[in-house]
Short mmCIF file of C-alpha atoms in Angstrom, two decimals:
data_model
loop_
_atom_site.label_atom_id
_atom_site.label_comp_id
_atom_site.label_asym_id
_atom_site.label_seq_id
_atom_site.Cartn_x
_atom_site.Cartn_y
_atom_site.Cartn_z
CA MET A 1 0.00 0.00 0.00
CA LYS A 2 1.26 3.39 -0.91
CA LEU A 3 1.75 5.50 2.20
CA LYS A 4 1.51 9.25 2.05
CA ARG A 5 3.68 11.52 4.09
CA LEU A 6 1.65 12.70 7.03
CA CYS A 7 1.74 16.33 8.15
CA CYS A 8 0.65 17.37 11.60
CA THR A 9 -1.84 20.24 11.59
CA ALA A 10 -2.89 19.97 15.19
CA PHE A 11 -1.50 22.12 17.93
CA ILE A 12 -0.42 20.89 21.33
CA ALA A 13 -3.01 22.51 23.62
CA ALA A 14 -2.96 23.17 27.34
CA ALA A 15 -5.44 21.54 29.66
CA LEU A 16 -6.53 23.48 32.70
CA ALA A 17 -6.06 22.71 36.36
CA ALA A 18 -7.69 24.69 39.13
CA MET A 19 -4.63 24.88 41.33
CA ALA A 20 -1.69 24.03 39.08
CA PRO A 21 -2.62 24.13 35.43
CA GLN A 22 -0.57 21.99 33.11
CA ALA A 23 -0.19 21.80 29.35
CA TYR A 24 -0.84 18.78 27.23
CA ALA A 25 -2.60 17.81 24.02
CA LEU A 26 -5.62 16.14 25.60
CA ARG A 27 -8.65 18.18 26.64
CA ASP A 28 -10.73 17.90 29.82
CA VAL A 29 -8.13 15.99 31.78
CA SER A 30 -9.46 14.82 35.14
CA ILE A 31 -8.09 16.63 38.18
CA TRP A 32 -6.58 13.44 39.60
CA ALA A 33 -4.71 12.79 36.35
CA GLN A 34 -3.36 16.24 35.50
CA ASN A 35 0.11 15.97 37.01
CA GLU A 36 0.83 12.58 35.50
CA VAL A 37 -0.59 13.50 32.10
CA TRP A 38 1.55 16.63 32.03
CA LYS A 39 4.61 14.58 32.88
CA ALA A 40 3.79 12.21 30.03
CA ALA A 41 3.30 15.11 27.61
CA ALA A 42 6.60 16.69 28.65
CA ALA A 43 8.37 13.37 28.20
CA GLY A 44 7.05 13.00 24.67
CA VAL A 45 4.86 9.99 25.46
CA GLU A 46 1.61 11.69 24.53
CA PRO A 47 1.37 11.76 20.73
CA THR A 48 0.39 14.92 18.88
CA SER A 49 -2.49 12.95 17.35
CA PHE A 50 -4.15 13.27 20.78
CA SER A 51 -4.46 17.03 20.32
CA ALA A 52 -7.86 18.31 21.45
CA LEU A 53 -9.24 14.79 22.10
CA ASN A 54 -11.25 14.26 25.27
CA ALA A 55 -8.98 12.73 27.89
CA ARG A 56 -11.82 10.91 29.64
CA SER A 57 -13.09 9.12 26.54
CA ASP A 58 -11.95 5.57 25.86
CA VAL A 59 -8.76 5.09 23.87
CA THR A 60 -9.02 3.12 20.63
CA ARG A 61 -6.70 0.47 19.32
CA ALA A 62 -5.40 2.79 16.62
CA GLU A 63 -4.86 5.63 19.06
CA PHE A 64 -2.81 3.50 21.41
CA CYS A 65 -0.62 2.41 18.50
CA ALA A 66 0.61 6.02 18.35
CA VAL A 67 1.57 5.78 22.03
CA ALA A 68 3.30 2.43 21.50
CA VAL A 69 5.35 3.87 18.65
CA ARG A 70 6.44 6.75 20.89
CA LEU A 71 7.57 4.26 23.52
CA TYR A 72 9.51 2.29 20.92
CA GLU A 73 11.29 5.44 19.75
CA SER A 74 12.09 6.35 23.34
CA GLY A 75 13.57 2.96 24.11
CA THR A 76 15.60 2.58 20.92
CA ASN A 77 16.50 6.22 20.25
CA LYS A 78 15.52 5.53 16.64
CA ALA A 79 12.83 6.92 14.39
CA ALA A 80 10.14 4.34 13.72
CA ARG A 81 9.64 3.55 10.05
CA VAL A 82 7.24 1.49 8.00
CA THR A 83 9.09 -1.64 6.93
CA ASP A 84 6.19 -3.72 5.63
CA GLU A 85 3.13 -3.30 3.48
CA ASP A 86 -0.08 -2.53 5.34
CA PRO A 87 -1.36 -5.99 6.37
CA PHE A 88 -4.86 -4.82 7.26
CA THR A 89 -7.91 -4.38 5.09
CA ASP A 90 -9.74 -1.95 7.38
CA THR A 91 -7.13 0.74 8.10
CA ASP A 92 -4.12 2.51 6.65
CA ASP A 93 -3.45 4.52 9.80
CA ILE A 94 0.29 5.21 9.77
CA HIS A 95 0.75 4.44 13.48
CA VAL A 96 -1.07 1.13 13.13
CA VAL A 97 1.05 0.15 10.14
CA ILE A 98 4.30 1.14 11.90
CA ALA A 99 3.33 -0.62 15.14
CA SER A 100 2.41 -3.75 13.21
CA SER A 101 5.64 -3.74 11.19
CA LEU A 102 7.62 -3.43 14.43
CA GLY A 103 5.76 -6.31 16.06
CA LEU A 104 4.11 -4.16 18.70
CA VAL A 105 0.52 -5.06 17.76
CA SER A 106 -1.36 -7.68 15.83
CA GLY A 107 -4.72 -7.83 14.13
CA ARG A 108 -7.89 -9.78 14.77
CA GLY A 109 -6.75 -12.76 12.72
CA ASP A 110 -9.03 -12.17 9.76
CA GLY A 111 -6.99 -9.52 8.00
CA THR A 112 -8.52 -6.69 10.02
CA PHE A 113 -7.16 -4.58 12.85
CA ASP A 114 -10.43 -3.13 14.18
CA PRO A 115 -8.82 0.30 14.66
CA ASP A 116 -11.84 2.03 16.21
CA ALA A 117 -12.48 -0.64 18.82
CA PHE A 118 -11.67 0.41 22.35
CA VAL A 119 -8.57 -1.10 23.95
CA THR A 120 -9.18 -3.35 26.91
CA ARG A 121 -6.88 -3.25 29.91
CA GLN A 122 -5.46 -6.67 29.10
CA GLU A 123 -4.86 -5.72 25.46
CA LEU A 124 -3.06 -2.61 26.60
CA CYS A 125 -0.79 -4.69 28.86
CA VAL A 126 0.05 -7.00 25.96
CA MET A 127 0.94 -4.06 23.71
CA LEU A 128 3.25 -2.69 26.42
CA GLY A 129 4.75 -6.15 26.85
CA ASN A 130 5.42 -6.26 23.12
CA VAL A 131 7.22 -2.91 23.31
CA ARG A 132 9.40 -4.28 26.10
CA ARG A 133 10.25 -7.42 24.14
CA VAL A 134 11.02 -5.57 20.92
CA VAL A 135 13.07 -2.83 22.56
CA SER A 136 15.02 -4.82 25.15
CA GLY A 137 14.80 -8.33 23.76
CA GLU A 138 13.70 -9.45 27.24
CA ASN A 139 10.80 -11.78 27.84
CA GLY A 140 11.48 -12.79 31.42
CA ASN A 141 8.95 -12.16 34.14
CA LEU A 142 9.27 -8.87 35.96
CA SER A 143 8.07 -10.66 39.07
CA ALA A 144 7.56 -14.20 40.26
CA GLY A 145 4.16 -13.16 41.53
CA GLY A 146 0.98 -13.80 39.62
CA LEU A 147 -2.50 -12.35 39.73
CA SER A 148 -3.91 -14.46 42.55
CA ALA A 149 -4.46 -11.38 44.72
CA TYR A 150 -7.23 -10.26 42.38
CA SER A 151 -10.64 -11.83 42.69
CA ASP A 152 -11.26 -11.68 38.94
CA ALA A 153 -7.89 -13.12 37.89
CA ASP A 154 -9.72 -15.95 36.19
CA LYS A 155 -11.18 -13.42 33.77
CA VAL A 156 -7.75 -12.61 32.34
CA ALA A 157 -7.23 -14.28 28.96
CA SER A 158 -4.44 -16.84 28.83
CA TRP A 159 -2.66 -14.86 26.11
CA ALA A 160 -2.60 -11.77 28.34
CA ALA A 161 -1.85 -13.29 31.74
CA LYS A 162 1.93 -12.97 31.68
CA ASP A 163 1.98 -9.39 30.43
CA MET A 164 -0.74 -8.33 32.81
CA ALA A 165 1.17 -9.87 35.74
CA ASP A 166 4.32 -8.07 34.60
CA MET A 167 2.56 -4.71 34.36
CA VAL A 168 0.99 -5.18 37.79
CA SER A 169 4.40 -6.04 39.24
CA ALA A 170 5.97 -2.97 37.60
CA LYS A 171 3.16 -0.78 38.97
CA VAL A 172 2.12 0.17 35.47
CA ILE A 173 -1.44 -0.96 36.14
CA SER A 174 -3.28 -1.38 39.42
CA GLY A 175 -6.54 -2.92 40.52
CA THR A 176 -9.71 -1.36 41.85
CA SER A 177 -10.60 -1.92 45.50
CA LEU A 178 -14.25 -2.47 46.26
CA ALA A 179 -16.11 -1.67 49.46
CA ASN A 180 -16.31 -5.37 50.37
CA GLY A 181 -12.51 -5.60 50.45
CA THR A 182 -12.00 -7.39 47.15
CA THR A 183 -9.72 -6.05 44.46
CA LEU A 184 -10.48 -6.30 40.77
CA LEU A 185 -8.21 -6.09 37.72
CA ALA A 186 -11.13 -5.66 35.32
CA PRO A 187 -9.10 -7.05 32.39
CA THR A 188 -11.87 -6.68 29.83
CA ASP A 189 -12.79 -3.14 30.83
CA THR A 190 -11.73 -0.34 28.53
CA ALA A 191 -9.25 2.42 29.42
CA SER A 192 -9.59 6.14 28.93
CA ARG A 193 -7.04 8.13 26.98
CA GLU A 194 -5.69 9.72 30.15
CA GLN A 195 -5.37 6.30 31.80
CA ALA A 196 -3.56 4.94 28.75
CA VAL A 197 -1.11 7.85 28.69
CA ILE A 198 -0.42 7.49 32.41
CA MET A 199 0.16 3.76 32.06
CA ALA A 200 2.55 4.39 29.18
CA MET A 201 4.50 6.91 31.25
CA ARG A 202 4.73 4.50 34.18
CA PHE A 203 5.93 1.82 31.75
CA LEU A 204 8.59 4.21 30.44
CA GLU A 205 9.80 4.91 33.96
CA ASN A 206 9.46 1.48 35.55
CA CYS A 207 10.45 -0.87 32.74
CA GLY A 208 13.84 0.53 31.78
CA LEU A 209 12.90 2.84 28.91
CA ARG A 210 13.09 6.17 30.74
CA GLU A 211 16.53 7.42 29.73
CA ALA A 212 15.79 8.55 26.20
CA TYR A 213 13.25 11.17 27.23
CA GLY A 214 14.12 12.01 30.82
CA VAL A 215 16.71 13.97 32.70
CA THR A 216 20.05 12.28 32.32
CA GLY A 217 23.14 12.44 34.47
CA THR A 218 23.55 13.45 38.09
CA ASP A 219 26.11 16.23 38.16
CA ASP A 220 25.70 19.98 37.78
CA LYS A 221 25.87 19.70 34.01
CA THR A 222 22.67 17.67 33.90
CA THR A 223 20.29 18.89 31.24
CA SER A 224 16.87 17.80 30.10
CA ILE A 225 16.45 16.09 26.77
CA ILE A 226 12.93 17.49 26.84
CA THR A 227 13.63 20.67 24.89
CA PRO A 228 11.14 23.55 25.22
CA VAL A 229 10.35 24.11 21.56
CA GLN A 230 7.15 22.12 21.29
CA PRO A 231 4.11 24.27 20.56
CA GLY A 232 2.04 24.84 23.67
CA GLU A 233 3.79 22.24 25.80
CA ALA A 234 5.15 24.75 28.28
CA PRO A 235 2.66 24.86 31.18
CA PRO A 236 1.29 28.23 32.33
CA SER A 237 1.78 29.69 35.77
CA SER A 238 -0.17 28.28 38.69
CA GLU A 239 -1.52 31.81 39.14
CA ASP A 240 -3.31 31.56 35.81
CA PRO A 241 -5.99 28.84 36.00
CA GLU A 242 -7.86 29.96 32.91
CA LEU A 243 -4.92 30.06 30.55
CA SER A 244 -4.82 27.93 27.41
CA ALA A 245 -1.57 27.49 25.50
CA ASP A 246 -3.40 26.86 22.24
CA PRO A 247 -2.88 29.94 20.06
CA LYS A 248 -6.05 29.07 18.18
CA ASP A 249 -7.93 30.31 21.26
CA ASP A 250 -6.87 33.83 20.33
CA GLU A 251 -9.53 35.94 18.67
CA ASN A 252 -9.12 36.36 14.92
CA TRP A 253 -6.83 33.34 14.68
CA ASP A 254 -8.34 32.18 11.43
CA THR A 255 -8.34 35.63 9.86
CA TRP A 256 -4.92 36.88 10.96
CA GLN A 257 -2.79 38.17 8.12
CA PRO A 258 0.30 40.40 8.28
CA ASP A 259 -0.08 43.94 6.95
CA PRO A 260 2.09 44.05 3.82
CA ASP A 261 2.41 47.85 3.63
CA ASP A 262 5.88 49.30 4.02
CA TYR A 263 7.54 46.05 4.99
CA PRO A 264 11.26 45.85 4.39
CA SER A 265 12.21 43.51 1.58
CA VAL A 266 14.55 40.61 2.11
CA ASP A 267 16.86 42.34 -0.35
CA ASP A 268 16.87 45.68 1.50
CA GLU A 269 20.19 46.85 2.87
CA PRO A 270 20.51 45.63 6.46
CA GLN A 271 20.69 48.08 9.32
CA SER A 272 22.91 47.60 12.36
CA ALA A 273 23.09 43.86 12.89
CA LYS A 274 25.64 41.10 12.84
CA PRO A 275 25.62 39.22 9.54
CA VAL A 276 24.34 35.68 9.43
CA SER A 277 26.67 33.04 8.10
CA SER A 278 26.95 32.01 4.48
CA LYS A 279 25.53 28.62 5.47
CA VAL A 280 22.36 30.35 6.67
CA THR A 281 21.99 32.51 3.57
CA ALA A 282 22.46 29.42 1.42
CA TYR A 283 19.14 28.24 2.82
CA ARG A 284 17.36 31.46 1.83
CA PRO A 285 15.47 29.95 -1.15
CA THR A 286 14.19 27.15 1.07
CA ILE A 287 13.30 29.60 3.81
CA GLN A 288 11.43 31.77 1.31
CA LYS A 289 9.54 28.74 0.05
CA TYR A 290 8.18 27.78 3.47
CA ALA A 291 7.73 31.36 4.62
CA ALA A 292 5.40 31.83 1.65
CA GLN A 293 3.67 28.55 2.41
CA TYR A 294 2.89 29.58 5.99
CA GLY A 295 2.01 33.19 5.25
CA ILE A 296 5.09 34.96 6.64
CA SER A 297 7.01 35.90 3.48
CA ASP A 298 7.97 39.25 4.98
CA TYR A 299 9.79 37.60 7.88
CA VAL A 300 12.57 35.83 6.00
CA ARG A 301 15.26 37.88 7.74
CA LEU A 302 13.74 37.01 11.11
CA ILE A 303 13.76 33.32 10.22
CA GLU A 304 17.39 33.61 9.20
CA ALA A 305 18.21 35.26 12.53
CA VAL A 306 16.52 32.38 14.36
CA MET A 307 18.45 29.83 12.31
CA MET A 308 21.70 31.67 12.96
CA GLN A 309 21.11 31.51 16.69
CA GLU A 310 19.89 27.93 16.64
CA SER A 311 22.61 26.36 14.51
CA GLY A 312 24.51 28.87 12.40
CA GLY A 313 23.19 26.85 9.46
CA GLU A 314 25.20 23.81 10.56
CA GLY A 315 23.95 20.26 10.77
CA THR A 316 20.87 18.51 9.45
CA ASP A 317 18.42 20.28 11.78
CA PRO A 318 19.29 23.94 11.20
CA MET A 319 16.07 25.26 12.79
CA GLN A 320 16.51 22.89 15.76
CA ALA A 321 12.95 21.76 15.12
CA GLY A 322 13.37 18.17 16.24
CA SER A 323 11.23 18.82 19.31
CA CYS A 324 8.63 20.82 17.42
CA GLY A 325 5.11 19.43 17.29
CA TYR A 326 5.16 19.62 13.50
CA ASN A 327 7.93 17.03 13.40
CA THR A 328 5.89 13.91 12.80
CA LEU A 329 8.48 11.89 10.89
CA TYR A 330 11.31 11.58 13.39
CA PRO A 331 11.74 11.28 17.18
CA ARG A 332 10.86 14.53 18.88
CA ARG A 333 14.26 15.32 20.28
CA THR A 334 16.95 17.89 19.63
CA ASN A 335 18.86 17.25 16.39
CA ALA A 336 16.65 14.27 15.55
CA ILE A 337 15.80 15.57 12.07
CA PRO A 338 18.25 14.33 9.40
CA ASP A 339 16.75 16.45 6.59
CA PRO A 340 17.54 20.20 6.58
CA GLU A 341 14.55 21.07 4.39
CA TYR A 342 12.17 19.23 6.69
CA SER A 343 13.74 21.06 9.65
CA ILE A 344 13.07 24.38 7.92
CA ASP A 345 9.51 23.32 7.08
CA CYS A 346 8.76 22.45 10.72
CA GLY A 347 10.61 25.41 12.19
CA VAL A 348 9.05 28.02 9.91
CA HIS A 349 5.61 26.57 10.54
CA GLU A 350 6.15 26.79 14.29
CA LEU A 351 7.51 30.33 14.08
CA ALA A 352 4.51 31.36 11.97
CA ASP A 353 2.22 30.08 14.72
CA CYS A 354 4.15 32.07 17.32
CA LEU A 355 3.95 35.27 15.27
CA LYS A 356 0.20 34.82 14.97
CA ALA A 357 -0.26 33.99 18.64
CA ALA A 358 1.76 37.08 19.65
CA GLY A 359 -0.24 39.32 17.31
CA VAL A 360 2.77 40.50 15.33
CA GLN A 361 1.70 43.15 12.81
CA SER A 362 4.88 43.79 10.86
CA PRO A 363 8.59 42.93 10.73
CA THR A 364 9.24 46.06 12.81
CA ASP A 365 6.65 45.28 15.52
CA MET A 366 9.51 44.52 17.85
CA GLN A 367 7.68 44.13 21.15
CA ASN A 368 5.40 41.42 19.79
CA ILE A 369 8.24 39.86 17.83
CA ARG A 370 10.12 39.50 21.10
CA MET A 371 7.17 37.65 22.60
CA ALA A 372 6.88 35.41 19.51
CA LEU A 373 10.58 34.55 19.59
CA GLN A 374 10.50 33.63 23.25
CA GLY A 375 7.50 31.44 22.43
CA TYR A 376 9.53 29.70 19.73
CA ASN A 377 12.19 28.93 22.30
CA TYR A 378 9.97 27.99 25.26
CA GLY A 379 6.88 26.71 23.48
CA SER A 380 3.93 28.87 22.52
CA GLY A 381 2.34 28.32 25.93
CA TYR A 382 4.71 31.05 27.09
CA ILE A 383 2.94 33.57 24.85
CA ARG A 384 -0.44 32.94 26.43
CA TRP A 385 1.09 32.97 29.89
CA ALA A 386 2.89 36.27 29.27
CA LYS A 387 -0.17 37.94 27.74
CA ARG A 388 -2.40 36.79 30.56
CA ASN A 389 -0.09 37.67 33.44
CA TYR A 390 1.89 40.64 32.10
CA GLY A 391 0.31 41.70 28.83
CA THR A 392 3.49 41.22 26.87
CA TYR A 393 7.07 39.95 26.85
CA SER A 394 9.74 41.19 29.20
CA ALA A 395 13.16 39.87 30.04
CA GLU A 396 12.02 39.51 33.63
CA ASN A 397 8.98 37.38 32.91
CA ALA A 398 10.98 35.27 30.45
CA LYS A 399 13.32 34.44 33.29
CA GLU A 400 10.40 33.82 35.64
CA PHE A 401 8.80 31.40 33.21
CA SER A 402 12.04 29.47 32.83
CA GLU A 403 12.42 29.23 36.61
CA ASN A 404 8.83 28.02 36.97
CA MET A 405 9.40 25.35 34.35
CA LYS A 406 12.66 24.16 35.87
CA GLU A 407 10.91 23.71 39.20
CA GLN A 408 7.91 21.93 37.70
CA LEU A 409 9.94 19.56 35.53
CA GLY A 410 12.78 19.09 37.99
CA VAL A 411 15.44 20.11 35.48
CA ARG A 412 18.37 22.51 35.68
CA ILE A 413 17.96 24.08 32.25
CA TYR A 414 14.79 25.19 30.50
CA GLY A 415 15.21 27.18 27.34
CA ASP A 416 17.20 30.37 26.98
CA PRO A 417 15.93 33.39 28.97
CA GLN A 418 18.32 35.51 26.87
CA TYR A 419 16.99 34.14 23.60
CA ILE A 420 15.70 37.54 22.45
CA PRO A 421 19.02 39.45 22.43
CA HIS A 422 20.74 36.34 21.11
CA VAL A 423 18.45 36.25 18.05
CA LEU A 424 17.95 39.96 17.51
CA ARG A 425 21.65 40.67 17.20
CA TYR A 426 21.26 39.16 13.71
CA TYR A 427 18.02 40.98 12.84
CA PRO A 428 18.41 44.21 10.89
CA TYR A 429 14.90 45.71 11.10
CA GLN A 430 14.66 47.03 14.66
#
């Protein structure tokens, strides 16, 4: 089956918490689940395909395939690829096809996958067990214990018993205690999207796959591999319970267009600014192509300034867009993109979103450009947070946001609070 390249058009959105709002793709996350779902989103476990889906609704078989693929990429540090033809007659979902080709899932046995069926708890455990086997090559029991502590253990299918016991032992899944003192596993019950994401995150942490997405190292040079460039994935301040990081919540989102009058041309003589490198200017035709595609043709020089700061035009990910939500082809990590043009595509698309969210009116609208640039670095959730709490960007609130994020994520580095002067030194139209 011929597979088309998939492009992500959804935005990572922020869910709201009454006391400590967090940002994630799912909507209407239950209060009890918010901290763990945020952690999963920050770790890259929650796929962008979950954007704007109801967290409390049941997860489907196809949807969980996207989660399983993320876990595979985390454990192997490799981009998942389709290696086989689509074996199913009822779906060509890219995540299903990839998960099947990797051996993470199987069909119903009649040539179908049943993609819209809801995942049962025992099916979910088997899928996680498959990820463990494929990634680590291990098939040994995580515990000598079985499921005898659960009164409905006899309801677990024989093909799921081992994996369910392993996931119970690893504290990936737990039972439900009833008033009469019995505890149920409910193996044939379905799971909600938020439950599935939380289970996947616990699997990542408890089954030896955590390193690829977490904080690594123990000394003062420890840094987070979770880079703050993903759209909307930076949580707002706990003082701002009504804030959404989705720039589409802004009024006039769909009708926003830059004012073309009196804009400087890309060929105008630069004012006082450091020159970008020849490697950056070599990408100008590609930058112009995607700037036109995403409606920001008048911001080519700004894009070049961003690229200069991000990479100097070096490497295969010159816009450092590996962690961007628009990167749907490769692992969402820094420098994960091996194709410079795809990096520019993702990075320009993300920057266009930030310019819109910040309400930038022209290439010389410097105050709003500053806010947009900091959003590119931190994630566009910063823009909503800054507008809600302070009305605009400032160096002080950029630092405050970074400090908040470091505390919430337990990392020593979060973005670049000095990103604005670092980029604008290469921007001539100030």
